[in-house]
Tab-separated table of C-alpha atoms in Angstrom:
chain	number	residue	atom	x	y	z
A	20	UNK	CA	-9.428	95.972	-24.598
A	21	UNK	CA	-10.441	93.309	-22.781
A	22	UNK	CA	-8.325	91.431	-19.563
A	23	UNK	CA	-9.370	88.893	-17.256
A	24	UNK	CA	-8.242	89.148	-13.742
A	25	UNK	CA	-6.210	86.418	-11.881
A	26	UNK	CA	-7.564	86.792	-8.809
A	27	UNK	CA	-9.682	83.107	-8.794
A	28	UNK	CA	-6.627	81.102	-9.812
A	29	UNK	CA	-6.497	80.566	-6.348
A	30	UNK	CA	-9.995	79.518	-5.952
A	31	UNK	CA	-9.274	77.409	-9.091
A	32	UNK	CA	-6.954	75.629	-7.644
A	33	UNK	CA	-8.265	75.115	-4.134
A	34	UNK	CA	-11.303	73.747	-6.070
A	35	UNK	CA	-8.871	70.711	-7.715
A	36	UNK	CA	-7.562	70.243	-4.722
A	37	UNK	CA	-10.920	69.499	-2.606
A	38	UNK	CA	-12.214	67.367	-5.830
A	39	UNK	CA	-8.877	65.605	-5.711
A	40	UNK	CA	-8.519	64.715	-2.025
A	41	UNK	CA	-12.325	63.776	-2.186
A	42	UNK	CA	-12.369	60.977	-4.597
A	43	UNK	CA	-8.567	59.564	-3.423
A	44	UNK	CA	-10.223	59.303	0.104
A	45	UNK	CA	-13.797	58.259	-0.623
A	46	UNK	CA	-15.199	61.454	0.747
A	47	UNK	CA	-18.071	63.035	-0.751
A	48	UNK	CA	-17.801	66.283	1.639
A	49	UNK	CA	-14.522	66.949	0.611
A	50	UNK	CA	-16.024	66.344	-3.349
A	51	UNK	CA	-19.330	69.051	-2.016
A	52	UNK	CA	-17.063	71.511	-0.950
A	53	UNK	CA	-14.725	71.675	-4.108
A	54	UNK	CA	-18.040	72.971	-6.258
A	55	UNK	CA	-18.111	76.419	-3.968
A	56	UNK	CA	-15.230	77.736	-5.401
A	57	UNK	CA	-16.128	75.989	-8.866
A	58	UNK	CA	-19.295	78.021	-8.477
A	59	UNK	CA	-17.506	81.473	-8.181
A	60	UNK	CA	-15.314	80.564	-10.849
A	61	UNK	CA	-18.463	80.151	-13.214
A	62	UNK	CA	-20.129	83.490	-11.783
A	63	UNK	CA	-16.676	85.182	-13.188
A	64	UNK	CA	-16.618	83.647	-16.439
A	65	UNK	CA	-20.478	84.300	-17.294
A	66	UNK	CA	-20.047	88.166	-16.281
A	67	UNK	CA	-17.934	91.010	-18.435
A	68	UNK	CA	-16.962	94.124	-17.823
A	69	UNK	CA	-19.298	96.982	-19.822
A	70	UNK	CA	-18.119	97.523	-23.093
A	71	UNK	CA	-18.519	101.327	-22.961
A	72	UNK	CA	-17.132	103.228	-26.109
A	73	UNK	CA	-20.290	103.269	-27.829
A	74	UNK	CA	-22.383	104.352	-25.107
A	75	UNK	CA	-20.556	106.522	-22.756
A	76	UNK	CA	-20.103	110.039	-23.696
A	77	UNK	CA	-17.862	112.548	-22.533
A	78	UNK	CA	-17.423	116.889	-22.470
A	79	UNK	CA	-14.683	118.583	-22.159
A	80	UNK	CA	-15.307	122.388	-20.940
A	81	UNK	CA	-12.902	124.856	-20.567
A	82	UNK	CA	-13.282	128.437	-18.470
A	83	UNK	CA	-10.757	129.723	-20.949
A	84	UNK	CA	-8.527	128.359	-23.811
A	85	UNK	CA	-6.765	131.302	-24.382
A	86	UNK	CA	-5.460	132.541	-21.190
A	87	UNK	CA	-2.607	134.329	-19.598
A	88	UNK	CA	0.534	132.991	-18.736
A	89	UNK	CA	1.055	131.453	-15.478
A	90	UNK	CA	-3.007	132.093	-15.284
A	91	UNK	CA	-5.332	129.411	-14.050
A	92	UNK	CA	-7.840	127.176	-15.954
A	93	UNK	CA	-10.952	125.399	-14.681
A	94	UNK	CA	-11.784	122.495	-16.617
A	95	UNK	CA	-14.710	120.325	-16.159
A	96	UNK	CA	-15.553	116.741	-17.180
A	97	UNK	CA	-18.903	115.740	-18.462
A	98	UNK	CA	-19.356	111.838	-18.414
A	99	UNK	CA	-23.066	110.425	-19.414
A	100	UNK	CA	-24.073	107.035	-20.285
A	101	UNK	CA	-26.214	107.006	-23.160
A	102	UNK	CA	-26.615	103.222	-22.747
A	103	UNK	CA	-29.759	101.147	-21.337
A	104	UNK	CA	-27.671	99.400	-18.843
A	105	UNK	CA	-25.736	100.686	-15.697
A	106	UNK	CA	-22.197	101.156	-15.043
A	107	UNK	CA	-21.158	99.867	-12.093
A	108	UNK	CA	-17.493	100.046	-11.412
A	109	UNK	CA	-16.230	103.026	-14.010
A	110	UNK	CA	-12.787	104.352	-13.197
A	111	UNK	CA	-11.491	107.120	-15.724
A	112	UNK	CA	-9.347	109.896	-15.919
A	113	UNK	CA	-8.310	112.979	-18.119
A	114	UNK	CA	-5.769	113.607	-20.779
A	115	UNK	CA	-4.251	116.506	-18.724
A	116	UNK	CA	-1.003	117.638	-21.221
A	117	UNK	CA	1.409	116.670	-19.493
A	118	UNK	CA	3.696	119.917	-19.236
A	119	UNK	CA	0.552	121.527	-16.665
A	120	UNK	CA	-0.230	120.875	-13.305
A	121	UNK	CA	-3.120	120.190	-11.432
A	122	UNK	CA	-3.768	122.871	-8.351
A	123	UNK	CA	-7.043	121.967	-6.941
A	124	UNK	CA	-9.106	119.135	-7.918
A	125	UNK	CA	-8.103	115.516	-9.566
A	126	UNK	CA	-8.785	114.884	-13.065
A	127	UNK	CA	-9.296	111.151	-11.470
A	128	UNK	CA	-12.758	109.710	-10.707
A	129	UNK	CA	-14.324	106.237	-9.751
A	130	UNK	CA	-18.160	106.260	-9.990
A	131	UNK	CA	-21.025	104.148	-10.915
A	132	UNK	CA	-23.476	105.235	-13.840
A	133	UNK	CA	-27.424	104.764	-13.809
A	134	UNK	CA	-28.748	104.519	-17.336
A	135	UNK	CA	-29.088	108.257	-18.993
A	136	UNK	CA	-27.231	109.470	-15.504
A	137	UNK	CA	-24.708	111.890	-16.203
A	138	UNK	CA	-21.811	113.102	-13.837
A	139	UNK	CA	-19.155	115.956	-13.912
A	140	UNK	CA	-15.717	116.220	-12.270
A	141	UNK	CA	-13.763	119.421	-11.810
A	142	UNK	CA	-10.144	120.340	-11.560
A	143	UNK	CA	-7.898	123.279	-12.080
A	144	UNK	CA	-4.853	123.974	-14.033
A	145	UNK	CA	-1.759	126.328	-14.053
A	146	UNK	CA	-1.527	127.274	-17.336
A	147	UNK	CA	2.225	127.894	-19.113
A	148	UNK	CA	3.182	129.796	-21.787
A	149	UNK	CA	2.547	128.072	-25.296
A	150	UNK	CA	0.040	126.064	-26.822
A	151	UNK	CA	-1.293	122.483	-25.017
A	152	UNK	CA	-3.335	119.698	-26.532
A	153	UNK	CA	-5.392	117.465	-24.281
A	154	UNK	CA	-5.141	113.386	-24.839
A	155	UNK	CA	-8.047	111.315	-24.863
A	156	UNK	CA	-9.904	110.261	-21.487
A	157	UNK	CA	-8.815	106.813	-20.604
A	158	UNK	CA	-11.883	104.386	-18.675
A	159	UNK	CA	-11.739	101.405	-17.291
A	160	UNK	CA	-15.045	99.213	-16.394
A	161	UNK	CA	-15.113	95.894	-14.239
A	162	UNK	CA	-17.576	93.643	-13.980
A	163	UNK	CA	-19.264	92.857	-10.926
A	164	UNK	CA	-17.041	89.750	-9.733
A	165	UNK	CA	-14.117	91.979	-10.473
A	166	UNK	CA	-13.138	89.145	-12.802
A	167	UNK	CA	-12.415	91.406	-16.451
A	168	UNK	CA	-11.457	94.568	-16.758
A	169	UNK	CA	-12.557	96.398	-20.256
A	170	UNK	CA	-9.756	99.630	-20.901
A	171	UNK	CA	-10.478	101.836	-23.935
A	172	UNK	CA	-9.613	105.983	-24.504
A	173	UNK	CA	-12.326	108.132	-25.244
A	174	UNK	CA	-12.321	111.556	-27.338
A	175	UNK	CA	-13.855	114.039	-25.299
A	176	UNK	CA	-16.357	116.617	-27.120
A	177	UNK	CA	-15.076	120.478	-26.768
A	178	UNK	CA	-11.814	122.501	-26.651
A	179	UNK	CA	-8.748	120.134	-27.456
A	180	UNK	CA	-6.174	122.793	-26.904
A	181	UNK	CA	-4.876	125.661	-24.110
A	182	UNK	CA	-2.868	128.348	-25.683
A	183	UNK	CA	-1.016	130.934	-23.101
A	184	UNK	CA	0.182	133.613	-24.976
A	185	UNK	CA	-0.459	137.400	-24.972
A	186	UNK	CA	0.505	138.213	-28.632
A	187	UNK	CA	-2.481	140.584	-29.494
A	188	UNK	CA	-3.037	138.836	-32.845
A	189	UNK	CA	-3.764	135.344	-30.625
A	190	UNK	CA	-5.185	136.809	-27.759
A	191	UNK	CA	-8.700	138.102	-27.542
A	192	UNK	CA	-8.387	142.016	-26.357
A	193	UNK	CA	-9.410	142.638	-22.704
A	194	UNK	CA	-9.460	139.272	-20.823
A	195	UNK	CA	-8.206	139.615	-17.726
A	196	UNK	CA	-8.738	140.422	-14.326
A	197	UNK	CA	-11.812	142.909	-13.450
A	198	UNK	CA	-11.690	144.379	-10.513
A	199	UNK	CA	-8.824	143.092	-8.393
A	200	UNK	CA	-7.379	146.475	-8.811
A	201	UNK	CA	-7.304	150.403	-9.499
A	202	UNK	CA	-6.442	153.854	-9.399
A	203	UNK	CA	-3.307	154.693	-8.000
A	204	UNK	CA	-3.939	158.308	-6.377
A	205	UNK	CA	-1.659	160.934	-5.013
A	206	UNK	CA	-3.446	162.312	-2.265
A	207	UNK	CA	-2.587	166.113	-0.748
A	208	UNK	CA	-4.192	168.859	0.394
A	209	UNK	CA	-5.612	171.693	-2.281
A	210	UNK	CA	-8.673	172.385	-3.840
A	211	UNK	CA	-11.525	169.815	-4.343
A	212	UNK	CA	-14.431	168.648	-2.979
A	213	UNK	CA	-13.571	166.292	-1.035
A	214	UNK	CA	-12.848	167.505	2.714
A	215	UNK	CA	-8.838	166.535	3.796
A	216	UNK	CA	-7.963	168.403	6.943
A	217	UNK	CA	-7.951	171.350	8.545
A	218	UNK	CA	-4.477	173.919	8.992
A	219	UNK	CA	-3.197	177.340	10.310
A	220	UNK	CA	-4.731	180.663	8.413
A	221	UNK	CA	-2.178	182.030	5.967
A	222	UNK	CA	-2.589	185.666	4.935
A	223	UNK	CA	-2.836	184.347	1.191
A	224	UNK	CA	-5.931	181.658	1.707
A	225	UNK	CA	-8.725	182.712	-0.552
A	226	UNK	CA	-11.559	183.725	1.493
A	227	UNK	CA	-13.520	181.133	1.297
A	228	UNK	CA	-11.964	178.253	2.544
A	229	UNK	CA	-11.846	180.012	5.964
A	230	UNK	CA	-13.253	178.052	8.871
A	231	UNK	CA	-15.325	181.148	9.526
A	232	UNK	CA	-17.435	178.153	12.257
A	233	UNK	CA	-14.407	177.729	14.180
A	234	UNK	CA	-13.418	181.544	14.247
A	235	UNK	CA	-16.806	182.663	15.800
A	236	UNK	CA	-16.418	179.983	18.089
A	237	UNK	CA	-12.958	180.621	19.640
A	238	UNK	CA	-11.756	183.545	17.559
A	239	UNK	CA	-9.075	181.365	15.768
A	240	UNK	CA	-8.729	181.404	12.151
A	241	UNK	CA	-7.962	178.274	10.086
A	242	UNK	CA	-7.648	177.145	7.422
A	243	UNK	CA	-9.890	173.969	5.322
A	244	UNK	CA	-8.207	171.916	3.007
A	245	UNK	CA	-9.747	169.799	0.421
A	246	UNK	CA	-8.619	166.276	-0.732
A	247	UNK	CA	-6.698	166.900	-4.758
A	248	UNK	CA	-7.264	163.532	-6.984
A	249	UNK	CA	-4.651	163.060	-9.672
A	250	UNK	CA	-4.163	160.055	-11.036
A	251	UNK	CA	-0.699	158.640	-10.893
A	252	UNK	CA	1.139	156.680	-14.051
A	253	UNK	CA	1.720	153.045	-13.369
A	254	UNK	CA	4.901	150.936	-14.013
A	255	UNK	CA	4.339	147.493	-13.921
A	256	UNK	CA	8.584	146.036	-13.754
A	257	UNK	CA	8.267	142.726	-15.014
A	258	UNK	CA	11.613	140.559	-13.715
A	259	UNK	CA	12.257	138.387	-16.945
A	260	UNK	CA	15.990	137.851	-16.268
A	261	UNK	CA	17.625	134.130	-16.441
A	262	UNK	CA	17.290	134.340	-12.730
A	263	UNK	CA	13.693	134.115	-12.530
A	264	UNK	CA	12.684	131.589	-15.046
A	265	UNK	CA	13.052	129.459	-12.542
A	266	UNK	CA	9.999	126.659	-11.154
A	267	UNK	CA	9.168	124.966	-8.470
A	268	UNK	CA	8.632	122.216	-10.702
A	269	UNK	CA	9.324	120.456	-14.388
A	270	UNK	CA	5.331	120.888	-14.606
A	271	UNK	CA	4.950	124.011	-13.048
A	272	UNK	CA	5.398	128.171	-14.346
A	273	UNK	CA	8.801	129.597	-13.822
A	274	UNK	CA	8.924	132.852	-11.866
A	275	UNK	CA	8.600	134.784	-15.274
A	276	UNK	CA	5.229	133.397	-15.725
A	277	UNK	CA	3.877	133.672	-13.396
A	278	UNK	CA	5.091	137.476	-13.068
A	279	UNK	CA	3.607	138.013	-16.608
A	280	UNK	CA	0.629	136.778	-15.282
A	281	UNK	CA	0.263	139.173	-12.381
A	282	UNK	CA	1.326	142.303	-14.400
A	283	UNK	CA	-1.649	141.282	-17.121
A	284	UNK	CA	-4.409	141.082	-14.340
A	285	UNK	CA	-2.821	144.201	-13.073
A	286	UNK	CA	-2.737	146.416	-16.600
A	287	UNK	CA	-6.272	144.815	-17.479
A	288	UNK	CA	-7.986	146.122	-14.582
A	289	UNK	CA	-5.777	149.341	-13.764
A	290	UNK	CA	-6.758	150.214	-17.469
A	291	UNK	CA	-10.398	149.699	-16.316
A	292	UNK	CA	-9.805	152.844	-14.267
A	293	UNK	CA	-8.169	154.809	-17.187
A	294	UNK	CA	-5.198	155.167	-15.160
A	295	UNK	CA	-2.357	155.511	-17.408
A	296	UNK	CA	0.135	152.472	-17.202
A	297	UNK	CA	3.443	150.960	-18.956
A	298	UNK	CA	5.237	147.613	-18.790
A	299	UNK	CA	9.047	147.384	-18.732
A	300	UNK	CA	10.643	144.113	-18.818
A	301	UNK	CA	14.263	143.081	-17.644
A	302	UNK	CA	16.291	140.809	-19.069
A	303	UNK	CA	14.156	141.178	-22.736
A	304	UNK	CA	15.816	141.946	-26.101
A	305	UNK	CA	14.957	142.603	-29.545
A	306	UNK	CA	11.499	144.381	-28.722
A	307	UNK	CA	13.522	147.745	-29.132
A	308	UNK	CA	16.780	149.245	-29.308
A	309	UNK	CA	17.205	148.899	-25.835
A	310	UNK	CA	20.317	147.009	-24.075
A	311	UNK	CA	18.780	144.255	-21.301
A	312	UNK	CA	15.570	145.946	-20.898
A	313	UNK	CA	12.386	146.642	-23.278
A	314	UNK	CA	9.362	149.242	-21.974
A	315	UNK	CA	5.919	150.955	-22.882
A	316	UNK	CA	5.597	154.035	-21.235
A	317	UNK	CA	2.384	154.277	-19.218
A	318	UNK	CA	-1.036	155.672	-21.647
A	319	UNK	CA	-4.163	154.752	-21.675
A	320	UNK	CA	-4.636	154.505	-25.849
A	321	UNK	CA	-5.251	151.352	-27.903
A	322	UNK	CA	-2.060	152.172	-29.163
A	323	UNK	CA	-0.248	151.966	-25.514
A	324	UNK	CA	-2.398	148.149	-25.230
A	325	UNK	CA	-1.380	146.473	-28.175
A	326	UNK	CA	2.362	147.596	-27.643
A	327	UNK	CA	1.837	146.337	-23.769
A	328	UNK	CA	0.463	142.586	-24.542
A	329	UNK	CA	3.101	142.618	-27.544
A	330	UNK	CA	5.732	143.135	-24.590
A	331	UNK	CA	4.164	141.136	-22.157
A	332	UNK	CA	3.700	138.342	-24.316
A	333	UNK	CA	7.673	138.772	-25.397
A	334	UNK	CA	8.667	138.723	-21.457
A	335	UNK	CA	7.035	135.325	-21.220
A	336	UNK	CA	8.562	133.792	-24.516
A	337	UNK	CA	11.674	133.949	-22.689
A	338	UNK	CA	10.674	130.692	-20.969
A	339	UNK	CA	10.489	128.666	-24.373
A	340	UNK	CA	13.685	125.956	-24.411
A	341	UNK	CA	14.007	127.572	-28.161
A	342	UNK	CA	14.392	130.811	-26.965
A	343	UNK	CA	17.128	132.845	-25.799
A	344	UNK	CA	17.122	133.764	-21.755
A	345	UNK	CA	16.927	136.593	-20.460
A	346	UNK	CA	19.529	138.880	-19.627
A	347	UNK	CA	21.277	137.876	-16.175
A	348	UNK	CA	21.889	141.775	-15.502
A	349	UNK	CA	20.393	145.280	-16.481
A	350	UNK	CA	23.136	147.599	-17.742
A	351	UNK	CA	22.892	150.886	-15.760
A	352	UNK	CA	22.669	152.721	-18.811
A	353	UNK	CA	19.492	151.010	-19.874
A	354	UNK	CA	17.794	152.046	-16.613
A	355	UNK	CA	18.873	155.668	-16.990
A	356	UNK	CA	17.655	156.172	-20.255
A	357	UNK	CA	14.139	154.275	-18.587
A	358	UNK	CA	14.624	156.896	-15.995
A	359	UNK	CA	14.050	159.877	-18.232
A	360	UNK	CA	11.197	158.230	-20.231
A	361	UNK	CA	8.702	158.843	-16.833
A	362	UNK	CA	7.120	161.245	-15.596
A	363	UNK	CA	7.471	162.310	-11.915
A	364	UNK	CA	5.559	160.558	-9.172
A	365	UNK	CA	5.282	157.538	-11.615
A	366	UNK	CA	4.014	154.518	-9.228
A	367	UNK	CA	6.509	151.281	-9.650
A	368	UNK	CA	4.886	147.754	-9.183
A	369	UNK	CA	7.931	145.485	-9.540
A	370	UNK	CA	7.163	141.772	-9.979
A	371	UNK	CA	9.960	139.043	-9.413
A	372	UNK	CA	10.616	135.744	-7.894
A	373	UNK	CA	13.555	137.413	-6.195
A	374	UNK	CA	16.417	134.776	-6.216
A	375	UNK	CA	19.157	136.619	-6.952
A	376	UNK	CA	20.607	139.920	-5.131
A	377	UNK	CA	20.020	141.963	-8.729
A	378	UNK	CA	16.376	141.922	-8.049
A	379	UNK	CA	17.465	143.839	-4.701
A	380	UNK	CA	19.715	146.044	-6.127
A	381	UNK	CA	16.632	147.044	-9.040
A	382	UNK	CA	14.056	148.125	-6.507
A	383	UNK	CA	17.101	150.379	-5.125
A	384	UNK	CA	17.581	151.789	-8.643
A	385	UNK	CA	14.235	153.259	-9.032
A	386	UNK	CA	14.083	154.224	-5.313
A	387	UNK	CA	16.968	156.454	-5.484
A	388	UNK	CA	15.681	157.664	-8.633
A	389	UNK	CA	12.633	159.070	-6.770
A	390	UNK	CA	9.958	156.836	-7.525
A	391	UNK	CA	8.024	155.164	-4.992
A	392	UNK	CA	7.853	151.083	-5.089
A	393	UNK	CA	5.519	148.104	-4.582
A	394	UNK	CA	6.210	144.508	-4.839
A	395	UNK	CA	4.480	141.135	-5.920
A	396	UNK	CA	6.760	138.667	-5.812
A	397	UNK	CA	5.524	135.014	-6.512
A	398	UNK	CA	7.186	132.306	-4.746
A	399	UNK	CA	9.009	129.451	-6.890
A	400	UNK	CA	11.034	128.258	-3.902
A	401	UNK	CA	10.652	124.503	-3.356
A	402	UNK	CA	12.252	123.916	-0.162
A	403	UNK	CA	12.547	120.057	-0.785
A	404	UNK	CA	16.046	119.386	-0.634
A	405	UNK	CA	19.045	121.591	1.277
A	406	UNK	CA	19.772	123.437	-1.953
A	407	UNK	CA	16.646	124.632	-2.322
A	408	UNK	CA	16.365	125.668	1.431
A	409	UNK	CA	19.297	127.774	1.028
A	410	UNK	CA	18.004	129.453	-2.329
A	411	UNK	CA	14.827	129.825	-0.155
A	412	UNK	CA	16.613	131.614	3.161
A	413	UNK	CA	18.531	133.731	0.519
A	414	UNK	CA	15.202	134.867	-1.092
A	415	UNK	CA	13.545	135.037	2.635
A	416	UNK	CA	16.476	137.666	3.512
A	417	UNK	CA	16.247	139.427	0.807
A	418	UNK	CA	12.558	140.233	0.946
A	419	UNK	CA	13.518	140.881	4.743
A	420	UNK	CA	15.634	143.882	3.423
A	421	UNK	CA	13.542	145.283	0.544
A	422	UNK	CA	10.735	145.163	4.007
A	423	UNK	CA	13.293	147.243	6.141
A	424	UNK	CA	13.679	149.760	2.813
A	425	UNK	CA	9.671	150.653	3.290
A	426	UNK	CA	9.020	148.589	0.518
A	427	UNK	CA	5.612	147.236	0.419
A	428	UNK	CA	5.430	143.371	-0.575
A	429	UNK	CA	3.184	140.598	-1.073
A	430	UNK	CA	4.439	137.280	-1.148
A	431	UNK	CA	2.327	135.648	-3.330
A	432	UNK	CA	2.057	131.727	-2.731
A	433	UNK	CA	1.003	130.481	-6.555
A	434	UNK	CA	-1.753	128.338	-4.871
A	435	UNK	CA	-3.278	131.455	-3.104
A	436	UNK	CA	-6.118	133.326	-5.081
A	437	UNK	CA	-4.152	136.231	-6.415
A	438	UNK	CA	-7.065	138.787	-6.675
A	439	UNK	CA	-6.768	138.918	-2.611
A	440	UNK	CA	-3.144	139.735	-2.726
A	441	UNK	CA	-3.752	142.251	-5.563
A	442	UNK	CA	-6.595	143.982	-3.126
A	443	UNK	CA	-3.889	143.563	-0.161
A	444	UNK	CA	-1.240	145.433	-2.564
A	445	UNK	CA	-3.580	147.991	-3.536
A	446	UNK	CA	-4.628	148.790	-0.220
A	447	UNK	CA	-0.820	149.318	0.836
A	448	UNK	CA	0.338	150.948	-2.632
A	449	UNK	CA	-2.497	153.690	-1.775
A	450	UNK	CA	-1.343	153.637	1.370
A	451	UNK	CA	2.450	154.122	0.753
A	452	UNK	CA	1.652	156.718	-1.961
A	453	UNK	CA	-0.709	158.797	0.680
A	454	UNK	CA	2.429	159.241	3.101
A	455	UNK	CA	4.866	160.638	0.041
């Protein structure tokens, strides 16, 4: 589509003007100087803005099109012009759907095109759950004088959709993070190979394992212990109550997605380790017979994975506007009968937004059932008006008191890399697990 600009309406008029005043006065300066702006006026009516639909081409590339929840997508913009003239003034900018939002980059560009050059853009998205579609690219062209302006959309070659689900028959088994965590070990002294510390003889140490060194140096005997590996079960606690489907945003992942998104990374690459892991969910019905809370117990079979994306996938369909929400509260029955579905020294990651005092009152649950705790709790907090500053000090004081508990916690900003917080929880998990 084709528009002219206004701007020389001025110089239009200024040019009537001169040519007016010149001939009522008998001047023929006044008469010269009217055909300047006459002049510019001509340049802008001989020159157009590029038609470009036929000879610009555009790719669309996508780092994934099927990925998690609350996950981030990198999508970059190919733009080449096929044509044997140049570009000079080419404004576009992408069909981003508009339910995601743009965390780094700007799906915006203004650039000039040789002929054959080609260009790319880059930006990133936070993906939600449930399936996307992209709109055209939209470009705009002036011509030189900046007197038309030729607007058209343009259907960009490659993916057209994002879908963010983890059903297993829609999701491609495996994707994920890679390394960004692992093992969860209980560490004490017995026998093994690797050397743990060194303590008073008793009469029934096996031979061996004498420091027989140390006794024919000072005539003490000791004792050597050796570092036992066993490798923990794993409870990732996903918080899918009403409470956290909450965003910071209308375009941005509640709480629960992005929680879904951080217990996939962390079952993907815990399961790279063969550690055995489960997923329970609060605030989901209908996956079982359980009342306010749904569960997998930790395994390490393909059995144990389909049943875990099936769950996680169910957690973040709570977020849908068809769906129900979650449960505002866990019945203590339900967590009981949890309770006596793991095994002893099972490891509990619990992931929530934390914005109401239930979230508080679940870590205490499983502490004073004898399990030892981790958070990651991504922050949905917006802080931009005084309602959302108090929901904000509310969730600040009660990450304050889960702190003064022992619990460790990351407070994951969305717009941080998570696979750096995931190494920062690891590193304190192991840590909190060596002192129990």
């Amino acid at each position: 589509m084709f528009r002219r600009s206004l701007r020389w309406r001025v110089a239009v008029g200024a040019s009537f003007l001169l040519a007016a005043a010149g001939i009522v006065l008998v001047t023929p300066e006044l008469v010269i100087a009217a055909m300047a702006p006459i002049g510019y006026v001509a340049y802008s009516a001989l020159t157009s803005a590029p038609v470009v639909a036929d000879t610009l081409s555009i790719t669309r590339t996508v780092s994934e099109t099927q990925p998690s929840p609350g996950g981030v997508v990198d999508v970059r913009l190919t733009i080449e012009n096929n044509g044997d003239q140049p570009i000079p003034k080419l404004r576009l900018v992408d069909g981003v759907p508009a339910d995601l939002s743009v965390v780094d980059g700007s799906p915006r560009a203004a650039l000039s095109l040789r002929a054959g050059e080609s260009v790319s853009i880059e930006y990133r998205l936070r993906a939600r759950y449930g399936e996307f579609t992209f709109d055209p690219v939209t470009v705009r062209t002036q011509s030189l004088s900046a007197g038309s302006v030729y607007t058209t959309t343009i259907e960009a070659a490659g993916p057209e959709t994002v879908t963010a689900t983890l059903d297993p028959a829609d999701s491609p088994q495996g994707q994920g993070g890679g390394s960004t965590s692992g093992e969860m070990l209980i560490e004490q002294g017995n026998d093994g190979l690797e050397f743990f510390g060194i303590r008073g003889y008793e009469p029934t140490d096996p031979v061996h394992r004498v420091n027989w060194r140390r006794y024919a140096k000072d005539g003490e005997l000791t004792t050597i212990d050796y570092r036992n590996r066993e490798v923990s079960d794993v409870l990732v606690v996903i918080d899918a109550r009403e409470s956290a489907g909450v965003a910071r945003n209308q375009h941005s992942p509640t709480g629960t997605e992005l929680s879904v998104y951080v217990a996939n990374e962390i079952v993907t690459s815990t399961r790279n380790y063969r550690t055995p892991i489960g997923v329970a969910a609060l605030g989901v019905d209908g996956f079982d017979d359980n009342d306010g809370i749904a569960w997998v117990v930790p395994g390490t079979g393909r059995e144990e994975l389909t049943r875990l994306r099936s769950l996680l996938d169910a957690a973040a369909a709570t977020v849908r506007p068809d769906a129900d929400s979650g449960r505002a509260t866990v019945p203590a029955e339900s967590m009981l009968t949890l309770f006596d579905q793991l095994r002893p020294g099972t490891h509990v990651v619990f992931l929530s937004p934390v914005l109401d005092e239930h979230a508080v009152e679940t870590v205490r649950r499983f502490r004073s059932a004898g399990y030892t705790v981790s958070m990651c709790t991504p922050d949905v907090t917006a802080r931009s008006n005084p309602g959302a500053q108090v929901t904000a000090t509310r969730r600040d004081l009660s990450l304050a008191e889960l702190r003064q508990l022992g619990v460790p916690i990351i407070d994951w900003q969305p717009d941080d890399p998570l696979a750096e917080s995931l190494r920062q929880a690891l590193r304190s998990t192991n840590a909190a697990m060596g002192e129990t």
